[in-house]
Amino acid sequence: MRVYVHIPFCESKCSYCAFASFVNPQEETKYFDALISEIALRSTGEEVESVYFGGGTPSCIDPKNLERVLEKIKQGFKLSPKAEITIELNPNSTTKQKLDFYKRIGINRLSFGVQSLNDKVLQFLGRRHTKKQALFAITEAKKCGFENISADLLLGVKGGRPKHDAARLLRAKVKHISAYMLQIEEGTKLKKLASKGCKKIASEDESAKIYQKLAQFLQKKGLKRYEISNFAFPGYQSSHNIAYWTGEKYLGFGLGAHSYDGKNERSANATNFEDYYTGKVTSERLSQTERDEEIIMLGLRCEYGFDKEKLSFDIEKLPSYKNFIKQKILFSCGNIVTLNPDYYAASNAVILQLLKD
Ligand SMILES: C[S@@+](CC[C@H](N)C(=O)[O-])C[C@H]1O[C@@H](n2cnc3c(N)ncnc32)[C@H](O)[C@@H]1O
Ligand code: SF4
């Protein structure tokens, strides 16, 4: 079983980001009290194989609050001694003191929001850090003894050189890179700029080409693409991410956090503080068709594929499936169906066609 903990605080809002995160430091104490109560209430004593502190920006809050959360998880669950414990960090709010603290409380995987190593691009994205600060934070993390370090890169801003950035990050001994195509989200500053025809945003075609080049480069360097956006050296894949894609059970604590029972029940906490404090939760029971769609969608985005036997229908009868197999766009081995990695960039089209049939 997996545990996700949402930290909904940021020091400022980046131009592209629509995540549930707020610039509201005065709320921190009350929020953590509520979070601790939620964990106590929903504890099941089950074995936990990974914990993920995501956000928002977990590095911008008092690390003692993260320690309290981990202690509560240890009280209410059986935290595996081998558990992967990840924290998302903004280089801007990462300090040596905090890194030492994280190490001491058992965090063993760091995920830095680097986005770019071009200061102009960083500025356009509304990031608070520079290239120098990002590389410094990673170096400090190495010095503090962290090995399992990941960096996020954003693709799709003109002037950015993601391949060049990735090469620099690999020299800094990063073991995992998440490369996300910049999404233009409703309600963001970027959306306004895009609707005014901003020239700095790359077209989908341009971004797809940049992604392909980056993917080739990373694979040549020995990283494995284990999901469309995720590349890792052997042994450094995130087991927490893999659990999401392979349909394992997870519990999400905190504002806006999602939970899934591993079968057909999903739930989500409220996305504003007031409703979260009252314990408002929305749940949905997935229909068999929704479940099938999810199995296909998640499976084809990663190297693990999906198990035909888990579907409620016979996929082999679909004309598009037969066609994709014939064209070697899909591979079938025993019960497992995977997408040919050469078609990862077109995965959405493949998935849509299968679901349409
Ligand atoms: C919670 S943030 C990471 C930690 C920290 N908040 C930070 O930004 O440094 C998770 C990641 O989601 C990605 N992300 C956020 N908004 C996105 C968008 N609109 N399109 C693509 N990726 C996005 C960014 O790469 C970001 O690093
Ligand atoms: S990208 Fe990260 S730092 Fe920026 S607003 Fe979103 S969660 Fe906060």
mmCIF file of C-alpha atoms and ligand atoms in Angstrom:
data_model
loop_
_atom_site.group_PDB
_atom_site.id
_atom_site.type_symbol
_atom_site.label_atom_id
_atom_site.label_comp_id
_atom_site.label_asym_id
_atom_site.label_seq_id
_atom_site.Cartn_x
_atom_site.Cartn_y
_atom_site.Cartn_z
ATOM 1 C CA MET A 1 0.000 0.000 0.000
ATOM 2 C CA ARG A 2 1.165 3.504 -0.804
ATOM 3 C CA VAL A 3 0.728 6.805 1.002
ATOM 4 C CA TYR A 4 0.623 10.250 -0.585
ATOM 5 C CA VAL A 5 0.746 13.379 1.578
ATOM 6 C CA HIS A 6 -0.219 16.697 0.030
ATOM 7 C CA ILE A 7 1.523 19.885 1.175
ATOM 8 C CA PRO A 8 -0.545 22.713 -0.346
ATOM 9 C CA PHE A 9 1.851 25.602 0.295
ATOM 10 C CA CYS A 10 4.090 27.535 -2.092
ATOM 11 C CA GLU A 11 6.094 30.730 -1.720
ATOM 12 C CA SER A 12 4.592 32.074 -4.939
ATOM 13 C CA LYS A 13 2.539 30.730 -7.784
ATOM 14 C CA CYS A 14 4.378 29.759 -10.992
ATOM 15 C CA SER A 15 2.845 31.051 -14.216
ATOM 16 C CA TYR A 16 1.826 27.591 -15.508
ATOM 17 C CA CYS A 17 0.720 25.814 -12.338
ATOM 18 C CA ALA A 18 -2.848 24.808 -11.518
ATOM 19 C CA PHE A 19 -1.995 22.406 -8.691
ATOM 20 C CA ALA A 20 -3.811 22.710 -5.355
ATOM 21 C CA SER A 21 -1.279 25.027 -3.765
ATOM 22 C CA PHE A 22 -1.571 28.384 -2.065
ATOM 23 C CA VAL A 23 0.626 31.190 -0.802
ATOM 24 C CA ASN A 24 -0.740 31.071 2.717
ATOM 25 C CA PRO A 25 1.983 30.484 5.330
ATOM 26 C CA GLN A 26 -0.242 31.564 8.252
ATOM 27 C CA GLU A 27 -2.355 28.444 7.637
ATOM 28 C CA GLU A 28 0.513 25.998 8.179
ATOM 29 C CA THR A 29 -0.020 25.133 11.857
ATOM 30 C CA LYS A 30 -3.765 24.609 11.551
ATOM 31 C CA TYR A 31 -3.284 22.572 8.372
ATOM 32 C CA PHE A 32 -0.781 20.187 9.926
ATOM 33 C CA ASP A 33 -3.005 19.657 12.963
ATOM 34 C CA ALA A 34 -5.828 18.680 10.601
ATOM 35 C CA LEU A 35 -3.538 16.486 8.519
ATOM 36 C CA ILE A 36 -2.298 14.616 11.584
ATOM 37 C CA SER A 37 -5.918 14.042 12.702
ATOM 38 C CA GLU A 38 -6.846 12.766 9.253
ATOM 39 C CA ILE A 39 -3.969 10.257 9.277
ATOM 40 C CA ALA A 40 -4.964 9.068 12.764
ATOM 41 C CA LEU A 41 -8.595 8.663 11.673
ATOM 42 C CA ARG A 42 -7.819 6.741 8.498
ATOM 43 C CA SER A 43 -5.007 4.536 9.836
ATOM 44 C CA THR A 44 -5.393 0.862 8.962
ATOM 45 C CA GLY A 45 -2.195 -0.768 10.242
ATOM 46 C CA GLU A 46 -1.398 -1.959 6.711
ATOM 47 C CA GLU A 47 2.130 -2.237 5.381
ATOM 48 C CA VAL A 48 3.245 0.947 3.608
ATOM 49 C CA GLU A 49 5.865 0.520 0.884
ATOM 50 C CA SER A 50 6.271 4.157 -0.094
ATOM 51 C CA VAL A 51 5.430 7.621 1.151
ATOM 52 C CA TYR A 52 5.367 10.636 -1.167
ATOM 53 C CA PHE A 53 5.350 14.220 0.090
ATOM 54 C CA GLY A 54 4.048 16.180 -2.887
ATOM 55 C CA GLY A 55 2.686 19.607 -3.414
ATOM 56 C CA GLY A 56 2.689 22.437 -3.509
ATOM 57 C CA THR A 57 6.160 22.727 -2.158
ATOM 58 C CA PRO A 58 7.010 20.476 0.773
ATOM 59 C CA SER A 59 10.449 22.129 1.042
ATOM 60 C CA CYS A 60 8.961 25.528 1.928
ATOM 61 C CA ILE A 61 7.393 24.428 5.207
ATOM 62 C CA ASP A 62 8.926 23.801 8.639
ATOM 63 C CA PRO A 63 10.473 20.308 8.286
ATOM 64 C CA LYS A 64 9.384 19.457 11.836
ATOM 65 C CA ASN A 65 5.864 19.233 10.455
ATOM 66 C CA LEU A 66 6.998 16.536 8.013
ATOM 67 C CA GLU A 67 8.559 14.663 10.927
ATOM 68 C CA ARG A 68 5.231 14.790 12.778
ATOM 69 C CA VAL A 69 3.468 13.389 9.727
ATOM 70 C CA LEU A 70 5.953 10.538 9.333
ATOM 71 C CA GLU A 71 5.671 9.689 13.020
ATOM 72 C CA LYS A 72 1.892 9.531 12.694
ATOM 73 C CA ILE A 73 2.195 7.262 9.655
ATOM 74 C CA LYS A 74 4.531 4.987 11.623
ATOM 75 C CA GLN A 75 2.002 4.858 14.467
ATOM 76 C CA GLY A 76 -0.970 4.058 12.270
ATOM 77 C CA PHE A 77 0.622 1.818 9.640
ATOM 78 C CA LYS A 78 3.480 -0.624 9.298
ATOM 79 C CA LEU A 79 6.060 1.504 7.485
ATOM 80 C CA SER A 80 8.343 -0.938 5.682
ATOM 81 C CA PRO A 81 12.013 -0.501 6.650
ATOM 82 C CA LYS A 82 12.742 -0.467 2.907
ATOM 83 C CA ALA A 83 10.052 2.125 2.144
ATOM 84 C CA GLU A 84 10.832 4.684 -0.562
ATOM 85 C CA ILE A 85 10.169 8.082 1.035
ATOM 86 C CA THR A 86 10.149 10.956 -1.468
ATOM 87 C CA ILE A 87 9.908 14.689 -0.998
ATOM 88 C CA GLU A 88 9.323 17.272 -3.735
ATOM 89 C CA LEU A 89 11.617 20.258 -3.421
ATOM 90 C CA ASN A 90 11.871 23.669 -4.956
ATOM 91 C CA PRO A 91 15.587 24.548 -5.243
ATOM 92 C CA ASN A 92 14.726 27.996 -3.909
ATOM 93 C CA SER A 93 13.643 26.743 -0.507
ATOM 94 C CA THR A 94 16.132 23.880 -0.148
ATOM 95 C CA THR A 95 18.818 24.481 2.466
ATOM 96 C CA LYS A 96 21.590 22.306 3.891
ATOM 97 C CA GLN A 97 19.855 22.349 7.295
ATOM 98 C CA LYS A 98 16.606 21.101 5.810
ATOM 99 C CA LEU A 99 18.390 18.419 3.762
ATOM 100 C CA ASP A 100 20.170 17.143 6.894
ATOM 101 C CA PHE A 101 16.836 17.081 8.688
ATOM 102 C CA TYR A 102 15.138 15.150 5.852
ATOM 103 C CA LYS A 103 17.963 12.611 5.915
ATOM 104 C CA ARG A 104 17.631 12.199 9.678
ATOM 105 C CA ILE A 105 13.882 11.504 9.544
ATOM 106 C CA GLY A 106 14.298 8.827 6.875
ATOM 107 C CA ILE A 107 13.502 10.596 3.613
ATOM 108 C CA ASN A 108 15.537 8.751 0.976
ATOM 109 C CA ARG A 109 14.433 10.188 -2.365
ATOM 110 C CA LEU A 110 14.487 13.822 -3.505
ATOM 111 C CA SER A 111 12.572 15.246 -6.441
ATOM 112 C CA PHE A 112 13.694 18.736 -7.443
ATOM 113 C CA GLY A 113 11.493 21.032 -9.517
ATOM 114 C CA VAL A 114 14.259 22.309 -11.770
ATOM 115 C CA GLN A 115 12.114 22.893 -14.910
ATOM 116 C CA SER A 116 14.949 24.506 -16.901
ATOM 117 C CA LEU A 117 18.558 25.576 -16.578
ATOM 118 C CA ASN A 118 18.000 28.743 -18.598
ATOM 119 C CA ASP A 119 17.433 31.783 -16.411
ATOM 120 C CA LYS A 120 15.219 33.522 -18.990
ATOM 121 C CA VAL A 121 12.975 30.469 -19.260
ATOM 122 C CA LEU A 122 12.864 30.176 -15.466
ATOM 123 C CA GLN A 123 11.796 33.795 -15.236
ATOM 124 C CA PHE A 124 9.084 33.308 -17.851
ATOM 125 C CA LEU A 125 7.782 30.317 -15.873
ATOM 126 C CA GLY A 126 7.657 32.441 -12.736
ATOM 127 C CA ARG A 127 10.215 30.336 -10.903
ATOM 128 C CA ARG A 128 11.926 31.786 -7.847
ATOM 129 C CA HIS A 129 15.286 30.123 -8.508
ATOM 130 C CA THR A 130 18.094 30.472 -11.047
ATOM 131 C CA LYS A 131 20.128 27.814 -12.835
ATOM 132 C CA LYS A 132 22.929 28.362 -10.315
ATOM 133 C CA GLN A 133 20.609 27.820 -7.346
ATOM 134 C CA ALA A 134 19.169 24.639 -8.861
ATOM 135 C CA LEU A 135 22.605 23.105 -9.409
ATOM 136 C CA PHE A 136 23.763 24.261 -5.979
ATOM 137 C CA ALA A 137 20.771 22.621 -4.272
ATOM 138 C CA ILE A 138 21.507 19.324 -6.039
ATOM 139 C CA THR A 139 25.189 19.512 -5.060
ATOM 140 C CA GLU A 140 24.214 20.171 -1.427
ATOM 141 C CA ALA A 141 21.885 17.182 -1.516
ATOM 142 C CA LYS A 142 24.706 14.969 -2.777
ATOM 143 C CA LYS A 143 26.966 16.280 -0.011
ATOM 144 C CA CYS A 144 24.307 15.429 2.569
ATOM 145 C CA GLY A 145 24.449 11.833 1.352
ATOM 146 C CA PHE A 146 21.369 11.622 -0.905
ATOM 147 C CA GLU A 147 21.867 9.302 -3.878
ATOM 148 C CA ASN A 148 18.342 8.908 -5.172
ATOM 149 C CA ILE A 149 17.787 12.322 -6.738
ATOM 150 C CA SER A 150 15.305 13.231 -9.451
ATOM 151 C CA ALA A 151 14.803 16.465 -11.385
ATOM 152 C CA ASP A 152 11.697 17.696 -13.204
ATOM 153 C CA LEU A 153 12.131 19.429 -16.550
ATOM 154 C CA LEU A 154 9.439 21.320 -18.428
ATOM 155 C CA LEU A 155 9.392 21.105 -22.215
ATOM 156 C CA GLY A 156 7.688 23.664 -24.395
ATOM 157 C CA VAL A 157 9.188 27.103 -23.778
ATOM 158 C CA LYS A 158 11.123 28.564 -26.695
ATOM 159 C CA GLY A 159 14.749 29.278 -25.894
ATOM 160 C CA GLY A 160 14.905 26.297 -23.557
ATOM 161 C CA ARG A 161 17.400 23.503 -24.279
ATOM 162 C CA PRO A 162 16.115 20.498 -22.327
ATOM 163 C CA LYS A 163 18.714 18.115 -23.800
ATOM 164 C CA HIS A 164 21.503 20.436 -22.756
ATOM 165 C CA ASP A 165 19.889 20.851 -19.298
ATOM 166 C CA ALA A 166 19.563 17.100 -18.924
ATOM 167 C CA ALA A 167 23.254 16.622 -19.776
ATOM 168 C CA ARG A 168 24.166 19.132 -17.055
ATOM 169 C CA LEU A 169 21.853 17.432 -14.547
ATOM 170 C CA LEU A 170 23.419 14.051 -15.309
ATOM 171 C CA ARG A 171 26.854 15.564 -14.662
ATOM 172 C CA ALA A 172 25.457 16.683 -11.300
ATOM 173 C CA LYS A 173 24.684 12.961 -10.733
ATOM 174 C CA VAL A 174 20.917 13.129 -10.915
ATOM 175 C CA LYS A 175 19.594 9.545 -11.264
ATOM 176 C CA HIS A 176 16.073 10.189 -12.511
ATOM 177 C CA ILE A 177 14.551 12.788 -14.834
ATOM 178 C CA SER A 178 10.865 13.586 -15.285
ATOM 179 C CA ALA A 179 10.321 15.485 -18.529
ATOM 180 C CA TYR A 180 6.873 17.030 -18.731
ATOM 181 C CA MET A 181 5.335 18.732 -21.737
ATOM 182 C CA LEU A 182 4.139 22.130 -20.562
ATOM 183 C CA GLN A 183 0.345 22.030 -20.243
ATOM 184 C CA ILE A 184 -1.584 25.270 -20.587
ATOM 185 C CA GLU A 185 -3.947 25.044 -17.627
ATOM 186 C CA GLU A 186 -7.162 27.030 -17.102
ATOM 187 C CA GLY A 187 -6.880 29.898 -14.635
ATOM 188 C CA THR A 188 -3.117 30.295 -14.916
ATOM 189 C CA LYS A 189 -1.101 33.323 -15.982
ATOM 190 C CA LEU A 190 0.246 31.223 -18.841
ATOM 191 C CA LYS A 191 -3.264 30.596 -20.137
ATOM 192 C CA LYS A 192 -3.830 34.354 -20.399
ATOM 193 C CA LEU A 193 -0.513 34.791 -22.198
ATOM 194 C CA ALA A 194 -1.286 31.893 -24.541
ATOM 195 C CA SER A 195 -4.679 33.318 -25.442
ATOM 196 C CA LYS A 196 -2.946 36.582 -26.398
ATOM 197 C CA GLY A 197 -0.764 34.581 -28.802
ATOM 198 C CA CYS A 198 2.422 34.513 -26.710
ATOM 199 C CA LYS A 199 5.347 33.637 -28.994
ATOM 200 C CA LYS A 200 7.408 32.034 -26.244
ATOM 201 C CA ILE A 201 5.264 28.921 -26.043
ATOM 202 C CA ALA A 202 6.341 26.175 -28.435
ATOM 203 C CA SER A 203 3.771 24.456 -30.649
ATOM 204 C CA GLU A 204 2.779 20.859 -29.932
ATOM 205 C CA ASP A 205 4.840 19.674 -32.906
ATOM 206 C CA GLU A 206 7.917 21.554 -31.746
ATOM 207 C CA SER A 207 7.529 20.192 -28.212
ATOM 208 C CA ALA A 208 7.082 16.639 -29.515
ATOM 209 C CA LYS A 209 10.351 16.928 -31.482
ATOM 210 C CA ILE A 210 12.182 18.261 -28.427
ATOM 211 C CA TYR A 211 10.759 15.404 -26.356
ATOM 212 C CA GLN A 212 11.911 12.784 -28.901
ATOM 213 C CA LYS A 213 15.440 14.198 -28.959
ATOM 214 C CA LEU A 214 15.585 14.333 -25.181
ATOM 215 C CA ALA A 215 14.248 10.778 -24.873
ATOM 216 C CA GLN A 216 16.866 9.482 -27.333
ATOM 217 C CA PHE A 217 19.626 11.327 -25.504
ATOM 218 C CA LEU A 218 18.633 10.054 -22.061
ATOM 219 C CA GLN A 219 18.383 6.482 -23.295
ATOM 220 C CA LYS A 220 21.803 6.750 -24.922
ATOM 221 C CA LYS A 221 23.133 7.846 -21.549
ATOM 222 C CA GLY A 222 21.802 4.649 -19.967
ATOM 223 C CA LEU A 223 18.517 5.834 -18.453
ATOM 224 C CA LYS A 224 15.458 3.714 -19.057
ATOM 225 C CA ARG A 225 12.167 5.289 -20.091
ATOM 226 C CA TYR A 226 9.824 3.493 -17.732
ATOM 227 C CA GLU A 227 6.894 5.815 -18.417
ATOM 228 C CA ILE A 228 6.310 8.457 -21.083
ATOM 229 C CA SER A 229 7.650 11.287 -18.936
ATOM 230 C CA ASN A 230 9.947 9.354 -16.613
ATOM 231 C CA PHE A 231 13.529 8.238 -17.171
ATOM 232 C CA ALA A 232 15.799 6.548 -14.647
ATOM 233 C CA PHE A 233 19.093 4.748 -14.336
ATOM 234 C CA PRO A 234 18.586 1.062 -13.422
ATOM 235 C CA GLY A 235 17.473 0.737 -9.826
ATOM 236 C CA TYR A 236 16.279 4.347 -9.589
ATOM 237 C CA GLN A 237 12.721 4.066 -10.892
ATOM 238 C CA SER A 238 10.215 5.483 -8.437
ATOM 239 C CA SER A 239 8.347 2.544 -6.938
ATOM 240 C CA HIS A 240 5.643 4.975 -5.793
ATOM 241 C CA ASN A 241 4.949 6.127 -9.360
ATOM 242 C CA ILE A 242 4.967 2.563 -10.663
ATOM 243 C CA ALA A 243 2.347 1.628 -8.059
ATOM 244 C CA TYR A 244 0.020 4.350 -9.439
ATOM 245 C CA TRP A 245 0.403 3.123 -12.989
ATOM 246 C CA THR A 246 -0.076 -0.530 -12.144
ATOM 247 C CA GLY A 247 -3.272 0.112 -10.181
ATOM 248 C CA GLU A 248 -2.125 -0.533 -6.594
ATOM 249 C CA LYS A 249 -4.025 0.736 -3.590
ATOM 250 C CA TYR A 250 -3.029 4.146 -2.202
ATOM 251 C CA LEU A 251 -4.217 6.488 0.485
ATOM 252 C CA GLY A 252 -3.882 10.225 -0.081
ATOM 253 C CA PHE A 253 -3.817 12.512 2.956
ATOM 254 C CA GLY A 254 -4.248 16.268 2.918
ATOM 255 C CA LEU A 255 -6.038 18.902 0.905
ATOM 256 C CA GLY A 256 -7.034 17.710 -2.572
ATOM 257 C CA ALA A 257 -5.367 14.309 -2.094
ATOM 258 C CA HIS A 258 -6.802 11.316 -3.947
ATOM 259 C CA SER A 259 -7.160 7.746 -2.712
ATOM 260 C CA TYR A 260 -7.827 4.503 -4.559
ATOM 261 C CA ASP A 261 -8.729 1.114 -3.111
ATOM 262 C CA GLY A 262 -6.985 -0.837 -5.895
ATOM 263 C CA LYS A 263 -10.350 -2.049 -7.227
ATOM 264 C CA ASN A 264 -13.154 0.319 -8.147
ATOM 265 C CA GLU A 265 -13.444 2.994 -5.472
ATOM 266 C CA ARG A 266 -11.807 6.414 -5.734
ATOM 267 C CA SER A 267 -12.094 9.350 -3.400
ATOM 268 C CA ALA A 268 -10.745 12.878 -3.217
ATOM 269 C CA ASN A 269 -10.389 15.327 -0.353
ATOM 270 C CA ALA A 270 -11.696 18.863 -0.774
ATOM 271 C CA THR A 271 -9.420 21.308 -2.580
ATOM 272 C CA ASN A 272 -9.898 24.297 -0.257
ATOM 273 C CA PHE A 273 -8.877 24.626 3.388
ATOM 274 C CA GLU A 274 -12.351 25.249 4.803
ATOM 275 C CA ASP A 275 -13.941 22.146 3.280
ATOM 276 C CA TYR A 276 -10.867 20.053 3.989
ATOM 277 C CA TYR A 277 -11.069 20.932 7.686
ATOM 278 C CA THR A 278 -14.693 19.766 7.801
ATOM 279 C CA GLY A 279 -13.628 16.422 6.315
ATOM 280 C CA LYS A 280 -15.477 16.846 3.017
ATOM 281 C CA VAL A 281 -14.694 13.969 0.652
ATOM 282 C CA THR A 282 -16.089 13.082 -2.755
ATOM 283 C CA SER A 283 -16.113 9.433 -3.756
ATOM 284 C CA GLU A 284 -16.936 7.628 -6.923
ATOM 285 C CA ARG A 285 -17.394 4.021 -7.792
ATOM 286 C CA LEU A 286 -15.832 3.262 -11.154
ATOM 287 C CA SER A 287 -18.043 1.436 -13.614
ATOM 288 C CA GLN A 288 -16.541 -1.590 -15.321
ATOM 289 C CA THR A 289 -16.052 0.465 -18.513
ATOM 290 C CA GLU A 290 -14.277 3.247 -16.601
ATOM 291 C CA ARG A 291 -12.087 0.662 -14.902
ATOM 292 C CA ASP A 292 -11.214 -0.923 -18.264
ATOM 293 C CA GLU A 293 -10.378 2.502 -19.705
ATOM 294 C CA GLU A 294 -8.131 3.272 -16.792
ATOM 295 C CA ILE A 295 -6.276 -0.041 -17.003
ATOM 296 C CA ILE A 296 -5.568 0.598 -20.701
ATOM 297 C CA MET A 297 -4.667 4.256 -20.260
ATOM 298 C CA LEU A 298 -2.300 3.831 -17.330
ATOM 299 C CA GLY A 299 -0.772 0.642 -18.708
ATOM 300 C CA LEU A 300 0.046 1.969 -22.148
ATOM 301 C CA ARG A 301 1.806 5.016 -20.753
ATOM 302 C CA CYS A 302 4.442 2.894 -19.061
ATOM 303 C CA GLU A 303 6.717 -0.010 -19.854
ATOM 304 C CA TYR A 304 4.701 -2.393 -17.685
ATOM 305 C CA GLY A 305 1.703 -2.372 -20.017
ATOM 306 C CA PHE A 306 -1.556 -3.932 -18.871
ATOM 307 C CA ASP A 307 -2.890 -7.393 -18.187
ATOM 308 C CA LYS A 308 -5.551 -8.404 -20.742
ATOM 309 C CA GLU A 309 -7.100 -10.670 -18.129
ATOM 310 C CA LYS A 310 -7.914 -7.691 -15.915
ATOM 311 C CA LEU A 311 -10.272 -6.258 -18.558
ATOM 312 C CA SER A 312 -13.957 -7.117 -18.522
ATOM 313 C CA PHE A 313 -14.007 -7.718 -22.290
ATOM 314 C CA ASP A 314 -11.932 -9.512 -24.885
ATOM 315 C CA ILE A 315 -9.612 -6.840 -26.308
ATOM 316 C CA GLU A 316 -8.423 -9.242 -29.001
ATOM 317 C CA LYS A 317 -11.753 -8.826 -30.729
ATOM 318 C CA LEU A 318 -11.242 -5.081 -31.297
ATOM 319 C CA PRO A 319 -10.320 -4.247 -34.925
ATOM 320 C CA SER A 320 -7.982 -1.448 -33.807
ATOM 321 C CA TYR A 321 -6.194 -3.793 -31.379
ATOM 322 C CA LYS A 322 -5.618 -6.379 -34.131
ATOM 323 C CA ASN A 323 -4.361 -3.620 -36.393
ATOM 324 C CA PHE A 324 -1.969 -2.178 -33.808
ATOM 325 C CA ILE A 325 -0.553 -5.651 -33.127
ATOM 326 C CA LYS A 326 -0.086 -6.263 -36.870
ATOM 327 C CA GLN A 327 1.702 -2.931 -37.267
ATOM 328 C CA LYS A 328 3.877 -3.669 -34.199
ATOM 329 C CA ILE A 329 2.520 -0.573 -32.468
ATOM 330 C CA LEU A 330 1.309 -2.803 -29.643
ATOM 331 C CA PHE A 331 3.120 -5.889 -28.396
ATOM 332 C CA SER A 332 1.435 -8.811 -26.701
ATOM 333 C CA CYS A 333 3.407 -11.250 -24.573
ATOM 334 C CA GLY A 334 1.346 -13.764 -22.603
ATOM 335 C CA ASN A 335 -1.365 -11.708 -20.942
ATOM 336 C CA ILE A 336 0.608 -8.469 -21.006
ATOM 337 C CA VAL A 337 0.075 -5.815 -23.677
ATOM 338 C CA THR A 338 2.623 -3.009 -24.053
ATOM 339 C CA LEU A 339 3.028 -0.028 -26.341
ATOM 340 C CA ASN A 340 6.044 -0.003 -28.656
ATOM 341 C CA PRO A 341 8.251 2.710 -27.046
ATOM 342 C CA ASP A 342 8.749 4.321 -30.501
ATOM 343 C CA TYR A 343 5.073 5.291 -30.285
ATOM 344 C CA TYR A 344 5.113 6.796 -26.787
ATOM 345 C CA ALA A 345 4.748 10.316 -28.184
ATOM 346 C CA ALA A 346 1.575 9.158 -29.999
ATOM 347 C CA SER A 347 0.236 7.142 -27.071
ATOM 348 C CA ASN A 348 -2.856 9.326 -26.678
ATOM 349 C CA ALA A 349 -3.945 8.623 -30.263
ATOM 350 C CA VAL A 350 -3.450 4.863 -29.783
ATOM 351 C CA ILE A 351 -5.360 4.852 -26.492
ATOM 352 C CA LEU A 352 -8.199 6.936 -27.959
ATOM 353 C CA GLN A 353 -8.572 4.602 -30.921
ATOM 354 C CA LEU A 354 -8.737 1.538 -28.661
ATOM 355 C CA LEU A 355 -11.308 3.170 -26.397
ATOM 356 C CA LYS A 356 -13.412 4.293 -29.380
ATOM 357 C CA ASP A 357 -13.731 0.696 -30.580
HETATM 358 C C1 LIG B 1 4.509 19.971 -7.217
HETATM 359 S S1 LIG B 1 5.593 20.421 -8.468
HETATM 360 C C2 LIG B 1 7.249 20.068 -7.877
HETATM 361 C C3 LIG B 1 7.762 20.679 -6.592
HETATM 362 C C4 LIG B 1 7.761 22.167 -6.433
HETATM 363 N N1 LIG B 1 6.433 22.638 -6.207
HETATM 364 C C5 LIG B 1 8.381 22.876 -7.599
HETATM 365 O O1 LIG B 1 7.641 23.263 -8.494
HETATM 366 O O2 LIG B 1 9.608 23.040 -7.592
HETATM 367 C C6 LIG B 1 5.420 19.060 -9.553
HETATM 368 C C7 LIG B 1 5.860 19.206 -10.989
HETATM 369 O O3 LIG B 1 4.733 19.269 -11.848
HETATM 370 C C8 LIG B 1 5.129 19.837 -13.069
HETATM 371 N N2 LIG B 1 4.046 20.723 -13.542
HETATM 372 C C9 LIG B 1 3.320 21.594 -12.814
HETATM 373 N N3 LIG B 1 2.442 22.263 -13.608
HETATM 374 C C10 LIG B 1 2.636 21.789 -14.869
HETATM 375 C C11 LIG B 1 2.068 22.111 -16.139
HETATM 376 N N4 LIG B 1 1.148 23.054 -16.280
HETATM 377 N N5 LIG B 1 2.496 21.403 -17.223
HETATM 378 C C12 LIG B 1 3.424 20.441 -17.094
HETATM 379 N N6 LIG B 1 4.019 20.131 -15.929
HETATM 380 C C13 LIG B 1 3.644 20.797 -14.826
HETATM 381 C C14 LIG B 1 6.417 20.618 -12.820
HETATM 382 O O4 LIG B 1 7.466 20.060 -13.553
HETATM 383 C C15 LIG B 1 6.629 20.437 -11.338
HETATM 384 O O5 LIG B 1 7.989 20.273 -11.017
HETATM 385 S S1 SF4 B 2 5.071 24.415 -9.879
HETATM 386 FE FE1 SF4 B 2 5.562 23.892 -7.779
HETATM 387 S S2 SF4 B 2 6.348 25.831 -6.871
HETATM 388 FE FE2 SF4 B 2 5.287 26.373 -8.729
HETATM 389 S S3 SF4 B 2 3.216 26.909 -8.027
HETATM 390 FE FE3 SF4 B 2 3.182 24.756 -8.719
HETATM 391 S S4 SF4 B 2 3.521 23.574 -6.908
HETATM 392 FE FE4 SF4 B 2 4.141 25.709 -6.439
#
